[in-house]
Amino acid sequence: MKKYIILPTYNEAENLSRLVREISSLNIPDLNIIAVDDGSPDGTGQIADRLAKEFPLIVIHRQGKQGLGSACITGFKKALEFGADIVCQMDADFSHDPHDLPRLLERIDRDYDFVIGSRRVIGGNIKGWSRYRNIQSILAMSFARAMLGLKTRDITAGYRCLKATILKDIDFQTIKANGYAFQEELIYRSEKKGYSIAEVPVTFIDRKFGQSKLGIKDIIEFFMTVFRLRLKK
C-alpha cells in the first residue's frame, strides 16, 4: 500500500533534515514524505530541496504563511494525485516521535479508517506543558466534544494516519478551519460520516526545537469552529 506522510513546515530549518532521516530509517515499505513549506524565511524550503535529492521526499513551496489546515489539504491533494492508500500527518518539530509511526500504521492495517496518536488516552502523555496549559486544553476539548457529540478524545492531535478513502469522501472546499482548528474539523467530519477512529497512546513533547507557532488567533478559531459546526448539526 502506498503511504505518504505530510509535514507542514514553517521555519523548521533546525529540525527537517534530522526528521526526514529518522523517518527514512524506519524502513517502512512504500512510504514517501511530502513537505509543504510556506516560504520559510529560515531556509527550510531550500533544505527540503536538498533532502529531496537523497530521500523519497516531495517538496511543495507556497508563498507566505497560509495556515496549517491549508498546508495539510495541499499535501493531502498531492498524495491523492500520486495514488496514496494511506496518508499520515505529523509535526516537523519532534513534538511527535517518528518512531511511533509504525504503531499508527499497524492499527490502520487492523481495519481502522483513521488512527490518531493520542495524548488523552491511557498511556498517552504530554511533556513540557504547565499544569495550567494542560487543564486549559482538557477543558477546551471537553467542551468541543460535548458540543459536537464527538467520541474521539484527542480532537486536536496533529499526529494521525487515515485511509485515502476518507480524503476522497470529504469535500475540501467545505472545510473552513485553516489553522490548528483544522484538526478538530477533520475528525468531526470523519466521525459524522461513520468512519472508524482509533487512538494510539503517544507522548507529545512540546516544541522540542524552535519556537511554538500556536497563537491567540488559533485559540479563537478553535472555538469559532466548534460553534460553526454545532450550528450545522
Short mmCIF file of C-alpha atoms in Angstrom, two decimals:
data_model
loop_
_atom_site.label_atom_id
_atom_site.label_comp_id
_atom_site.label_asym_id
_atom_site.label_seq_id
_atom_site.Cartn_x
_atom_site.Cartn_y
_atom_site.Cartn_z
CA MET A 1 0.00 0.00 0.00
CA LYS A 2 1.28 3.45 -0.91
CA LYS A 3 1.82 5.63 2.14
CA TYR A 4 2.52 9.35 2.29
CA ILE A 5 3.31 11.44 5.34
CA ILE A 6 2.61 15.17 5.25
CA LEU A 7 5.00 17.55 7.02
CA PRO A 8 3.67 21.13 7.13
CA THR A 9 6.75 23.29 7.65
CA TYR A 10 7.40 26.88 8.58
CA ASN A 11 10.82 27.81 9.96
CA GLU A 12 11.86 24.21 10.63
CA ALA A 13 15.48 24.51 9.48
CA GLU A 14 16.64 23.15 12.85
CA ASN A 15 14.52 20.03 12.52
CA LEU A 16 13.74 18.96 8.98
CA SER A 17 16.95 17.21 8.00
CA ARG A 18 17.07 15.09 11.13
CA LEU A 19 13.34 14.31 10.95
CA VAL A 20 13.46 13.15 7.32
CA ARG A 21 16.45 10.95 8.11
CA GLU A 22 14.73 9.40 11.14
CA ILE A 23 11.52 8.71 9.21
CA SER A 24 13.51 7.10 6.40
CA SER A 25 15.48 4.98 8.88
CA LEU A 26 12.24 3.27 9.92
CA ASN A 27 12.29 1.42 6.58
CA ILE A 28 8.51 1.45 6.24
CA PRO A 29 7.64 -0.05 2.83
CA ASP A 30 6.24 2.31 0.19
CA LEU A 31 6.48 5.37 2.46
CA ASN A 32 7.04 8.78 0.89
CA ILE A 33 7.25 12.19 2.53
CA ILE A 34 5.60 15.41 1.37
CA ALA A 35 6.91 18.64 2.88
CA VAL A 36 4.64 21.65 2.42
CA ASP A 37 6.68 24.77 3.13
CA ASP A 38 5.12 28.21 3.43
CA GLY A 39 8.08 30.26 2.27
CA SER A 40 10.06 29.82 5.49
CA PRO A 41 12.49 32.74 5.87
CA ASP A 42 14.98 30.48 7.69
CA GLY A 43 15.68 28.44 4.55
CA THR A 44 13.59 25.36 5.38
CA GLY A 45 12.44 25.13 1.77
CA GLN A 46 15.99 25.05 0.43
CA ILE A 47 16.96 22.37 2.94
CA ALA A 48 13.95 20.33 1.81
CA ASP A 49 15.02 20.63 -1.82
CA ARG A 50 18.46 19.25 -0.97
CA LEU A 51 16.96 16.39 1.03
CA ALA A 52 14.67 15.52 -1.88
CA LYS A 53 17.74 14.53 -3.89
CA GLU A 54 18.62 11.90 -1.29
CA PHE A 55 15.30 10.70 0.15
CA PRO A 56 11.78 9.88 -1.14
CA LEU A 57 10.67 13.44 -0.44
CA ILE A 58 8.36 15.68 -2.45
CA VAL A 59 8.59 19.39 -1.70
CA ILE A 60 5.75 21.85 -2.23
CA HIS A 61 6.69 25.52 -1.99
CA ARG A 62 3.97 28.05 -1.17
CA GLN A 63 4.15 31.80 -0.86
CA GLY A 64 3.70 33.14 2.64
CA LYS A 65 2.30 31.61 5.81
CA GLN A 66 -1.10 30.25 4.75
CA GLY A 67 -2.01 28.12 7.76
CA LEU A 68 -1.75 24.55 8.99
CA GLY A 69 -5.10 23.43 7.59
CA SER A 70 -4.32 24.79 4.17
CA ALA A 71 -0.89 23.13 4.19
CA CYS A 72 -2.40 19.77 5.15
CA ILE A 73 -5.04 19.97 2.43
CA THR A 74 -2.37 20.84 -0.13
CA GLY A 75 -0.36 17.82 0.98
CA PHE A 76 -3.41 15.55 1.03
CA LYS A 77 -4.32 16.51 -2.52
CA LYS A 78 -0.78 15.84 -3.74
CA ALA A 79 -0.74 12.43 -2.01
CA LEU A 80 -4.02 11.50 -3.68
CA GLU A 81 -2.58 12.57 -7.06
CA PHE A 82 0.20 10.03 -6.51
CA GLY A 83 -2.28 7.26 -5.69
CA ALA A 84 -1.88 7.14 -1.91
CA ASP A 85 -3.72 4.44 0.02
CA ILE A 86 -2.84 5.84 3.45
CA VAL A 87 -1.97 9.43 4.32
CA CYS A 88 -0.32 10.48 7.58
CA GLN A 89 0.43 13.83 9.14
CA MET A 90 2.86 14.88 11.85
CA ASP A 91 4.55 17.98 13.23
CA ALA A 92 8.02 18.72 11.91
CA ASP A 93 9.50 19.85 15.23
CA PHE A 94 9.87 16.48 17.00
CA SER A 95 6.83 17.09 19.19
CA HIS A 96 5.77 13.80 17.62
CA ASP A 97 8.19 10.88 17.84
CA PRO A 98 8.64 9.40 14.33
CA HIS A 99 9.27 6.01 15.94
CA ASP A 100 5.57 5.90 16.90
CA LEU A 101 4.59 5.90 13.23
CA PRO A 102 4.71 2.09 12.78
CA ARG A 103 2.23 1.71 15.65
CA LEU A 104 -0.24 4.07 13.98
CA LEU A 105 0.11 2.27 10.67
CA GLU A 106 -0.33 -1.10 12.35
CA ARG A 107 -3.76 -0.02 13.64
CA ILE A 108 -4.75 1.16 10.17
CA ASP A 109 -3.87 -2.33 8.95
CA ARG A 110 -6.31 -3.70 11.55
CA ASP A 111 -9.23 -2.20 9.65
CA TYR A 112 -9.49 1.21 11.27
CA ASP A 113 -10.08 4.09 8.89
CA PHE A 114 -8.45 6.83 10.97
CA VAL A 115 -5.77 6.45 13.65
CA ILE A 116 -4.68 9.22 15.99
CA GLY A 117 -1.54 9.48 18.06
CA SER A 118 -3.40 10.45 21.21
CA ARG A 119 -2.25 12.34 24.29
CA ARG A 120 -5.61 11.81 26.01
CA VAL A 121 -6.00 8.05 26.32
CA ILE A 122 -4.43 5.73 28.90
CA GLY A 123 -0.71 5.62 28.21
CA GLY A 124 -0.69 8.98 26.43
CA ASN A 125 1.33 11.84 27.89
CA ILE A 126 2.40 15.45 27.41
CA LYS A 127 5.83 16.74 28.35
CA GLY A 128 6.71 20.41 28.59
CA TRP A 129 3.27 21.87 29.32
CA SER A 130 2.46 23.70 32.52
CA ARG A 131 -0.37 22.34 34.65
CA TYR A 132 -2.39 25.44 33.73
CA ARG A 133 -1.99 24.87 29.99
CA ASN A 134 -2.85 21.21 30.33
CA ILE A 135 -6.07 22.00 32.22
CA GLN A 136 -6.97 24.61 29.60
CA SER A 137 -6.53 22.04 26.85
CA ILE A 138 -8.61 19.41 28.66
CA LEU A 139 -11.46 21.87 29.29
CA ALA A 140 -11.43 23.19 25.71
CA MET A 141 -11.52 19.71 24.19
CA SER A 142 -14.17 18.52 26.64
CA PHE A 143 -16.32 21.50 25.66
CA ALA A 144 -15.85 20.82 21.94
CA ARG A 145 -16.57 17.10 22.31
CA ALA A 146 -19.76 17.80 24.26
CA MET A 147 -20.95 20.46 21.81
CA LEU A 148 -20.28 18.32 18.75
CA GLY A 149 -21.03 14.87 20.15
CA LEU A 150 -17.57 13.52 19.39
CA LYS A 151 -16.27 10.18 20.68
CA THR A 152 -12.62 10.89 19.89
CA ARG A 153 -10.79 12.15 22.98
CA ASP A 154 -7.80 13.98 21.47
CA ILE A 155 -9.52 16.02 18.77
CA THR A 156 -6.63 18.44 18.23
CA ALA A 157 -3.91 15.81 17.86
CA GLY A 158 -1.73 16.52 14.86
CA TYR A 159 -0.19 13.05 14.67
CA ARG A 160 -2.54 10.94 12.59
CA CYS A 161 -2.91 8.44 9.77
CA LEU A 162 -6.03 7.92 7.70
CA LYS A 163 -7.14 5.95 4.71
CA ALA A 164 -7.30 7.82 1.43
CA THR A 165 -10.97 6.87 1.14
CA ILE A 166 -11.78 9.44 3.85
CA LEU A 167 -9.98 12.21 1.99
CA LYS A 168 -11.74 11.29 -1.24
CA ASP A 169 -15.09 11.40 0.57
CA ILE A 170 -14.60 14.84 2.12
CA ASP A 171 -15.10 17.98 0.06
CA PHE A 172 -12.07 20.07 1.00
CA GLN A 173 -13.81 23.18 -0.31
CA THR A 174 -16.28 22.96 2.58
CA ILE A 175 -13.60 22.88 5.30
CA LYS A 176 -13.37 26.38 6.71
CA ALA A 177 -10.83 25.95 9.52
CA ASN A 178 -7.39 26.95 8.31
CA GLY A 179 -5.25 26.85 11.43
CA TYR A 180 -4.96 24.26 14.17
CA ALA A 181 -8.77 24.02 14.30
CA PHE A 182 -8.47 22.06 11.06
CA GLN A 183 -7.61 19.04 13.23
CA GLU A 184 -10.95 19.05 15.04
CA GLU A 185 -12.95 19.74 11.87
CA LEU A 186 -11.45 16.76 10.04
CA ILE A 187 -12.24 14.47 12.98
CA TYR A 188 -15.78 15.86 13.19
CA ARG A 189 -16.43 15.23 9.51
CA SER A 190 -14.91 11.75 9.67
CA GLU A 191 -16.99 10.73 12.69
CA LYS A 192 -20.19 12.07 11.18
CA LYS A 193 -19.58 10.04 8.03
CA GLY A 194 -19.27 6.90 10.13
CA TYR A 195 -15.57 6.17 9.73
CA SER A 196 -13.90 4.14 12.47
CA ILE A 197 -11.33 6.03 14.55
CA ALA A 198 -8.75 4.52 16.90
CA GLU A 199 -6.49 6.36 19.34
CA VAL A 200 -2.97 5.08 19.98
CA PRO A 201 -1.24 6.48 23.09
CA VAL A 202 1.80 8.64 22.37
CA THR A 203 3.95 11.07 24.31
CA PHE A 204 3.79 14.62 22.99
CA ILE A 205 6.90 16.70 23.71
CA ASP A 206 6.13 20.40 23.48
CA ARG A 207 8.16 22.11 20.77
CA LYS A 208 11.42 20.28 21.30
CA PHE A 209 13.34 22.56 18.94
CA GLY A 210 12.49 26.07 17.70
CA GLN A 211 9.60 28.33 18.69
CA SER A 212 5.92 27.46 19.15
CA LYS A 213 3.54 28.78 16.48
CA LEU A 214 0.27 28.46 18.43
CA GLY A 215 -1.24 31.91 18.96
CA ILE A 216 -4.40 33.63 20.18
CA LYS A 217 -5.83 33.52 16.65
CA ASP A 218 -5.65 29.72 16.73
CA ILE A 219 -7.48 29.60 20.06
CA ILE A 220 -10.23 31.89 18.77
CA GLU A 221 -10.57 29.82 15.59
CA PHE A 222 -10.87 26.64 17.67
CA PHE A 223 -13.97 27.91 19.44
CA MET A 224 -15.41 29.57 16.34
CA THR A 225 -15.10 26.24 14.54
CA VAL A 226 -16.96 24.47 17.36
CA PHE A 227 -19.86 26.95 17.15
CA ARG A 228 -19.95 26.83 13.34
CA LEU A 229 -20.07 23.04 13.23
CA ARG A 230 -22.62 22.96 16.06
CA LEU A 231 -24.97 25.23 14.10
CA LYS A 232 -24.74 22.86 11.12
CA LYS A 233 -25.73 19.78 13.16
#
